[in-house]
């Protein structure tokens, strides 16, 4: 193409997504997928009561390296501890328990074999345990669970070298059935530890569905410091964003829409600091009903710059803020039935053909995703 | 605040019926998305065994091999620019920025050349063509930005630079000219006059005259007349020593001469020369008719200005641009690239950056351009948004780099210049990089310690220590544990090593333990382990007296874990039996006291202890008699020896 000739005026669309598929292997509904700290290991849990561990091999493909029955009921959530404490996951289930599992690697001569050993079962709940999350590593080996009975429990392994001992440290009653829990991932001198708890209680008149608890180093207690009264619909998921140098925390909430809430700790007068908890300034940074239906999951990326939301409309949307902190949807991902695309590729472009190629094959392979809408550009600013 | 966000996003589809209607997405790392179906599809037999998870990743042109050099070189220029603007004198500020801008431009051009070379031999042609176009656009925009924002000339005279811009990006007329002149009879070549017009429209008067002089009628009056006009056309030089007013007078004089000759019919015999003269007179209709030779509205605009308003200033450029766009078909036919260029001519920086994001898929360009502009406009007060925008766009660029397996190091170097959020991101990224092997871990530790990220260093060491432990490499685990100053962990490891010694009678990674030095003070057990190794060394060297002193002090200090006491006492056995007494009477009493304690403990616990312990205990009890005998013998010898020495 001659520089300066009309080809310059031709648009080129070069951002694209590539995908690779892997067979799920679970015999029932998958409830949760969790990446480890580095994103190179993955745990999946399902209604088939099992958990599977997946590892990236040298070719960049996910290989299932362990699969075992973990509970006597649907496994709702699975989560990884910080690798500083070893290779540890926690699970929670409809069977009213949560469990802690540690990997044990043995070299049998025929390659490395990994088995997961149950280190502890947490059986304090009298109702289904809906979510389980490890605390940020700075707080040691701590674990928070929340139950359908509305109780949040925090456990701790006082000796990080001994995972068999977990002692219940705190118990908070939210009075409403709980569905999800999230630790503030970046506590520091300026930010005391926070936990956000979401409730999927269906009754809007029961008030706010998101509770913020704060840990006071002076009193060694968790105290409810905030109830988000603007969120009265059932909350299905919530997540604090990793905080990269911001003066406030960001909380993503999956409810009837996507909410992004900023929580700014308000500096208190040190003379009045008689053990009382500090207050938070609550600001809604975004509210989006693009899904047009219930939102089930929210999830942040490692840098806390992109939020992924999954809704009943069958879409996963990615959200990003510009330099003025205005949040916008930057990408939408949807599943499509194959019928829409010609199998022989007479109508589909080259990328669509490669998209259909992956169907029915069990090996993982990369293929380009086809943009369905006109490639409207992404003005982030 | 509540809003349906505008239709600004792109939609992508995964063609899988199972995943339709209900799927969930989880992000891993910076930009990898895992999608899994979430609905009760298992009752449907047709999809049995077809349930899949999808890992979706954004794929950037920056990943390609062609972009690698660009990324590396741009990093060098970026870093040196940040350093330079801090140190440079205010007078040289602009020249530094211009220099850096040209560095960026030349690396883009080099990249285009590489791609052209590649295309001749290999690769996905479509892909390479697209890359070439992308780079060409970037260079075109960047050089315009250089002219309009960075390399501003005194008096705001810009046409000279714009002309250079057009000449270097629209080279067809030169190519055409060369083709024509290489033919046997240039003037009979079909493109002869097009090449002449093209040269004139770009102000390449020497080229036009050269071509005309090759015409058989070059000696006739009309040709000589036009040659004179072309030769005498005045060009404004910023530093030429001629004032704008003086230049304007000269130029007007020259153009009125052109108009006079045209009206007097100098070129009535040759309509092509008449066209050339009409161009010189700035005849809009004639120039517009030659649009095919210019391709774009911005070429048309510059050519028009060259012959109508050579002293045009920046603030007048906007209306000239609008006129030119109207000539080529108005706003409907404009592309995103046109919008970028137009925004630049309107001197609207924010709009330029916005539009750039739309033309270019990659964050490389917007990040570096915004950085340049931010430094350029740094002094002026009306562009307050620029620093935040710069930081935000550079962070976007870096997040593309750090999600790549080998480009992350470049990303970290950028983050050093991005203020507090850069430091925070740098720490997060360094912590989160997969520790694939030891060399990667050392690399990360190096980069983290260069930046005084102590917590990152400690974190990496702890993870490496844990991993070594799980693989049974205790020595390596100790080393990492010591580096991370993790007392609990090293204690645990020291116990493991000691227990292994009890069972196997030899040390794991003894070399490493011998080199612990002051690091052994991290935990009591580790201190004991280190000291116990010292004892072994002394014993092996035949330094029995010092070895004995150390052993007794180890026993009496109670540093040793209880399970290790039998080992220590048995270690004393050969020393007690040595020909020359090396253990004093007082030390012997100490050992006897320990043995007594141990005996009591063992018998007290009796059957409570586990089988394993029992085995070691019984093994020890067998030797206990031997030990008691040796102790009393040694005591006797020592008392005699000490008594005789005293005397």
PDB file of C-alpha atoms in Angstrom, chain B residues 211-369:
ATOM      1  CA  UNK B 211      11.128  18.033 -15.881  1.00  0.00           C
ATOM      2  CA  UNK B 212      10.143  20.994 -17.982  1.00  0.00           C
ATOM      3  CA  UNK B 213      13.741  21.497 -19.135  1.00  0.00           C
ATOM      4  CA  UNK B 214      13.595  18.013 -20.613  1.00  0.00           C
ATOM      5  CA  UNK B 215      10.707  18.953 -22.853  1.00  0.00           C
ATOM      6  CA  UNK B 216      11.676  19.405 -26.556  1.00  0.00           C
ATOM      7  CA  UNK B 217      10.156  22.910 -26.491  1.00  0.00           C
ATOM      8  CA  UNK B 218      12.045  23.901 -23.385  1.00  0.00           C
ATOM      9  CA  UNK B 219      13.734  26.709 -25.301  1.00  0.00           C
ATOM     10  CA  UNK B 220      10.502  28.282 -26.441  1.00  0.00           C
ATOM     11  CA  UNK B 221       9.116  31.442 -24.852  1.00  0.00           C
ATOM     12  CA  UNK B 222       6.258  29.892 -22.817  1.00  0.00           C
ATOM     13  CA  UNK B 223       8.609  27.357 -21.217  1.00  0.00           C
ATOM     14  CA  UNK B 224      11.252  29.953 -20.472  1.00  0.00           C
ATOM     15  CA  UNK B 225       8.583  32.206 -18.982  1.00  0.00           C
ATOM     16  CA  UNK B 226       7.142  29.556 -16.652  1.00  0.00           C
ATOM     17  CA  UNK B 227      10.661  28.492 -15.687  1.00  0.00           C
ATOM     18  CA  UNK B 228      11.368  32.037 -14.584  1.00  0.00           C
ATOM     19  CA  UNK B 229       8.191  32.154 -12.486  1.00  0.00           C
ATOM     20  CA  UNK B 230       8.961  28.815 -10.831  1.00  0.00           C
ATOM     21  CA  UNK B 231      12.530  29.897 -10.132  1.00  0.00           C
ATOM     22  CA  UNK B 232      11.521  33.208  -8.635  1.00  0.00           C
ATOM     23  CA  UNK B 233       8.761  32.010  -6.339  1.00  0.00           C
ATOM     24  CA  UNK B 234       9.638  33.302  -2.858  1.00  0.00           C
ATOM     25  CA  UNK B 235       9.545  30.891   0.090  1.00  0.00           C
ATOM     26  CA  UNK B 236       9.327  32.179   3.619  1.00  0.00           C
ATOM     27  CA  UNK B 237      12.162  31.077   5.873  1.00  0.00           C
ATOM     28  CA  UNK B 238      11.639  31.478   9.596  1.00  0.00           C
ATOM     29  CA  UNK B 239      15.257  32.300  10.237  1.00  0.00           C
ATOM     30  CA  UNK B 240      15.887  33.743   6.762  1.00  0.00           C
ATOM     31  CA  UNK B 241      16.365  37.311   7.901  1.00  0.00           C
ATOM     32  CA  UNK B 242      13.393  38.530   5.902  1.00  0.00           C
ATOM     33  CA  UNK B 243      10.505  40.006   7.844  1.00  0.00           C
ATOM     34  CA  UNK B 244       6.988  38.737   7.250  1.00  0.00           C
ATOM     35  CA  UNK B 245       5.941  42.103   5.837  1.00  0.00           C
ATOM     36  CA  UNK B 246       8.842  42.191   3.419  1.00  0.00           C
ATOM     37  CA  UNK B 247       8.176  38.622   2.361  1.00  0.00           C
ATOM     38  CA  UNK B 248       4.508  39.411   1.786  1.00  0.00           C
ATOM     39  CA  UNK B 249       5.407  42.291  -0.489  1.00  0.00           C
ATOM     40  CA  UNK B 250       7.775  40.120  -2.511  1.00  0.00           C
ATOM     41  CA  UNK B 251       5.307  37.312  -2.737  1.00  0.00           C
ATOM     42  CA  UNK B 252       2.471  39.568  -3.845  1.00  0.00           C
ATOM     43  CA  UNK B 253       4.727  41.065  -6.445  1.00  0.00           C
ATOM     44  CA  UNK B 254       5.629  37.616  -7.740  1.00  0.00           C
ATOM     45  CA  UNK B 255       2.020  36.427  -7.871  1.00  0.00           C
ATOM     46  CA  UNK B 256       0.799  39.534  -9.656  1.00  0.00           C
ATOM     47  CA  UNK B 257       3.545  38.885 -12.215  1.00  0.00           C
ATOM     48  CA  UNK B 258       2.116  35.348 -12.638  1.00  0.00           C
ATOM     49  CA  UNK B 259      -1.375  36.755 -13.080  1.00  0.00           C
ATOM     50  CA  UNK B 260      -0.155  39.338 -15.588  1.00  0.00           C
ATOM     51  CA  UNK B 261       1.578  36.722 -17.755  1.00  0.00           C
ATOM     52  CA  UNK B 262      -1.460  34.472 -17.601  1.00  0.00           C
ATOM     53  CA  UNK B 263      -3.761  37.284 -18.704  1.00  0.00           C
ATOM     54  CA  UNK B 264      -1.416  38.382 -21.430  1.00  0.00           C
ATOM     55  CA  UNK B 265      -1.673  34.885 -22.894  1.00  0.00           C
ATOM     56  CA  UNK B 266       1.941  33.847 -22.524  1.00  0.00           C
ATOM     57  CA  UNK B 267       0.813  30.215 -22.310  1.00  0.00           C
ATOM     58  CA  UNK B 268      -2.083  30.195 -24.739  1.00  0.00           C
ATOM     59  CA  UNK B 269      -0.184  27.795 -26.959  1.00  0.00           C
ATOM     60  CA  UNK B 270       0.200  25.210 -24.253  1.00  0.00           C
ATOM     61  CA  UNK B 271      -2.765  24.558 -21.965  1.00  0.00           C
ATOM     62  CA  UNK B 272      -0.694  22.466 -19.552  1.00  0.00           C
ATOM     63  CA  UNK B 273       1.589  25.395 -18.862  1.00  0.00           C
ATOM     64  CA  UNK B 274      -1.514  27.471 -18.430  1.00  0.00           C
ATOM     65  CA  UNK B 275      -2.628  25.063 -15.702  1.00  0.00           C
ATOM     66  CA  UNK B 276       0.746  25.337 -13.999  1.00  0.00           C
ATOM     67  CA  UNK B 277       0.472  29.112 -14.067  1.00  0.00           C
ATOM     68  CA  UNK B 278      -3.081  28.975 -12.717  1.00  0.00           C
ATOM     69  CA  UNK B 279      -1.790  26.925  -9.797  1.00  0.00           C
ATOM     70  CA  UNK B 280       0.860  29.549  -9.175  1.00  0.00           C
ATOM     71  CA  UNK B 281      -1.843  32.204  -9.208  1.00  0.00           C
ATOM     72  CA  UNK B 282      -3.680  30.262  -6.519  1.00  0.00           C
ATOM     73  CA  UNK B 283      -6.688  29.532  -8.690  1.00  0.00           C
ATOM     74  CA  UNK B 284      -8.871  27.500  -6.363  1.00  0.00           C
ATOM     75  CA  UNK B 285     -10.819  25.772  -9.107  1.00  0.00           C
ATOM     76  CA  UNK B 286      -7.709  24.571 -10.875  1.00  0.00           C
ATOM     77  CA  UNK B 287      -6.176  23.266  -7.670  1.00  0.00           C
ATOM     78  CA  UNK B 288      -9.397  21.537  -6.644  1.00  0.00           C
ATOM     79  CA  UNK B 289      -9.590  19.812  -9.990  1.00  0.00           C
ATOM     80  CA  UNK B 290      -6.242  18.223  -9.340  1.00  0.00           C
ATOM     81  CA  UNK B 291      -7.492  16.507  -6.161  1.00  0.00           C
ATOM     82  CA  UNK B 292      -6.670  13.105  -7.618  1.00  0.00           C
ATOM     83  CA  UNK B 293      -3.005  13.995  -7.439  1.00  0.00           C
ATOM     84  CA  UNK B 294      -3.328  14.893  -3.775  1.00  0.00           C
ATOM     85  CA  UNK B 295      -5.600  12.153  -2.411  1.00  0.00           C
ATOM     86  CA  UNK B 296      -6.456  13.820   0.848  1.00  0.00           C
ATOM     87  CA  UNK B 297      -7.949  17.018   2.118  1.00  0.00           C
ATOM     88  CA  UNK B 298      -4.873  17.897   4.128  1.00  0.00           C
ATOM     89  CA  UNK B 299      -2.653  17.771   1.028  1.00  0.00           C
ATOM     90  CA  UNK B 300      -5.204  19.910  -0.740  1.00  0.00           C
ATOM     91  CA  UNK B 301      -5.252  22.316   2.173  1.00  0.00           C
ATOM     92  CA  UNK B 302      -1.490  22.743   2.277  1.00  0.00           C
ATOM     93  CA  UNK B 303      -1.211  23.125  -1.521  1.00  0.00           C
ATOM     94  CA  UNK B 304      -3.987  25.701  -1.530  1.00  0.00           C
ATOM     95  CA  UNK B 305      -2.394  27.661   1.296  1.00  0.00           C
ATOM     96  CA  UNK B 306       0.959  27.550  -0.473  1.00  0.00           C
ATOM     97  CA  UNK B 307      -0.440  29.580  -3.359  1.00  0.00           C
ATOM     98  CA  UNK B 308      -3.068  31.652  -1.583  1.00  0.00           C
ATOM     99  CA  UNK B 309      -1.846  32.428   1.907  1.00  0.00           C
ATOM    100  CA  UNK B 310       1.788  31.438   2.492  1.00  0.00           C
ATOM    101  CA  UNK B 311       1.963  33.337   5.779  1.00  0.00           C
ATOM    102  CA  UNK B 312      -0.968  31.486   7.329  1.00  0.00           C
ATOM    103  CA  UNK B 313      -0.901  31.224  11.109  1.00  0.00           C
ATOM    104  CA  UNK B 314      -1.929  28.380  13.325  1.00  0.00           C
ATOM    105  CA  UNK B 315      -5.225  29.891  14.437  1.00  0.00           C
ATOM    106  CA  UNK B 316      -6.340  30.301  10.802  1.00  0.00           C
ATOM    107  CA  UNK B 317      -5.624  26.698   9.968  1.00  0.00           C
ATOM    108  CA  UNK B 318      -8.942  25.443  11.221  1.00  0.00           C
ATOM    109  CA  UNK B 319     -11.033  27.280   8.621  1.00  0.00           C
ATOM    110  CA  UNK B 320      -8.618  26.277   5.850  1.00  0.00           C
ATOM    111  CA  UNK B 321      -9.056  22.662   6.957  1.00  0.00           C
ATOM    112  CA  UNK B 322     -12.849  22.973   6.906  1.00  0.00           C
ATOM    113  CA  UNK B 323     -12.719  24.419   3.382  1.00  0.00           C
ATOM    114  CA  UNK B 324     -10.531  21.574   2.190  1.00  0.00           C
ATOM    115  CA  UNK B 325     -12.796  18.963   3.752  1.00  0.00           C
ATOM    116  CA  UNK B 326     -15.798  20.574   2.042  1.00  0.00           C
ATOM    117  CA  UNK B 327     -13.980  20.212  -1.274  1.00  0.00           C
ATOM    118  CA  UNK B 328     -13.424  16.475  -0.907  1.00  0.00           C
ATOM    119  CA  UNK B 329     -17.007  15.698   0.003  1.00  0.00           C
ATOM    120  CA  UNK B 330     -17.672  17.185   3.412  1.00  0.00           C
ATOM    121  CA  UNK B 331     -17.914  15.680   6.862  1.00  0.00           C
ATOM    122  CA  UNK B 332     -19.731  12.544   5.702  1.00  0.00           C
ATOM    123  CA  UNK B 333     -16.669  11.181   3.978  1.00  0.00           C
ATOM    124  CA  UNK B 334     -14.235  11.785   6.811  1.00  0.00           C
ATOM    125  CA  UNK B 335     -12.601   8.961   8.716  1.00  0.00           C
ATOM    126  CA  UNK B 336     -11.405   8.760  12.316  1.00  0.00           C
ATOM    127  CA  UNK B 337      -7.905   9.561  11.093  1.00  0.00           C
ATOM    128  CA  UNK B 338      -9.242  12.776   9.542  1.00  0.00           C
ATOM    129  CA  UNK B 339     -10.812  13.655  12.869  1.00  0.00           C
ATOM    130  CA  UNK B 340      -7.467  13.332  14.606  1.00  0.00           C
ATOM    131  CA  UNK B 341      -5.755  15.610  12.128  1.00  0.00           C
ATOM    132  CA  UNK B 342      -8.606  18.094  12.202  1.00  0.00           C
ATOM    133  CA  UNK B 343      -8.584  18.187  15.980  1.00  0.00           C
ATOM    134  CA  UNK B 344      -4.848  18.857  15.880  1.00  0.00           C
ATOM    135  CA  UNK B 345      -5.409  21.748  13.481  1.00  0.00           C
ATOM    136  CA  UNK B 346      -8.015  23.078  15.863  1.00  0.00           C
ATOM    137  CA  UNK B 347      -5.318  22.932  18.573  1.00  0.00           C
ATOM    138  CA  UNK B 348      -7.640  20.854  20.749  1.00  0.00           C
ATOM    139  CA  UNK B 349      -5.269  18.511  22.593  1.00  0.00           C
ATOM    140  CA  UNK B 350      -7.886  16.571  24.475  1.00  0.00           C
ATOM    141  CA  UNK B 351      -9.782  15.951  21.271  1.00  0.00           C
ATOM    142  CA  UNK B 352      -6.579  14.818  19.538  1.00  0.00           C
ATOM    143  CA  UNK B 353      -5.940  12.227  22.226  1.00  0.00           C
ATOM    144  CA  UNK B 354      -9.567  11.103  22.263  1.00  0.00           C
ATOM    145  CA  UNK B 355      -9.581  10.672  18.513  1.00  0.00           C
ATOM    146  CA  UNK B 356      -6.220   8.883  18.563  1.00  0.00           C
ATOM    147  CA  UNK B 357      -7.691   6.297  20.865  1.00  0.00           C
ATOM    148  CA  UNK B 358     -10.291   5.653  18.228  1.00  0.00           C
ATOM    149  CA  UNK B 359      -7.955   5.356  15.266  1.00  0.00           C
ATOM    150  CA  UNK B 360      -5.314   3.264  16.963  1.00  0.00           C
ATOM    151  CA  UNK B 361      -5.956   0.093  18.838  1.00  0.00           C
ATOM    152  CA  UNK B 362      -2.843   0.233  20.898  1.00  0.00           C
ATOM    153  CA  UNK B 363      -2.009   2.267  23.914  1.00  0.00           C
ATOM    154  CA  UNK B 364       1.600   2.822  22.832  1.00  0.00           C
ATOM    155  CA  UNK B 365       0.863   5.880  20.795  1.00  0.00           C
ATOM    156  CA  UNK B 366      -1.553   7.740  23.027  1.00  0.00           C
ATOM    157  CA  UNK B 367       0.633   7.103  26.061  1.00  0.00           C
ATOM    158  CA  UNK B 368       3.784   8.516  24.513  1.00  0.00           C
ATOM    159  CA  UNK B 369       2.078  11.399  22.741  1.00  0.00           C
TER     160      UNK B 369
END
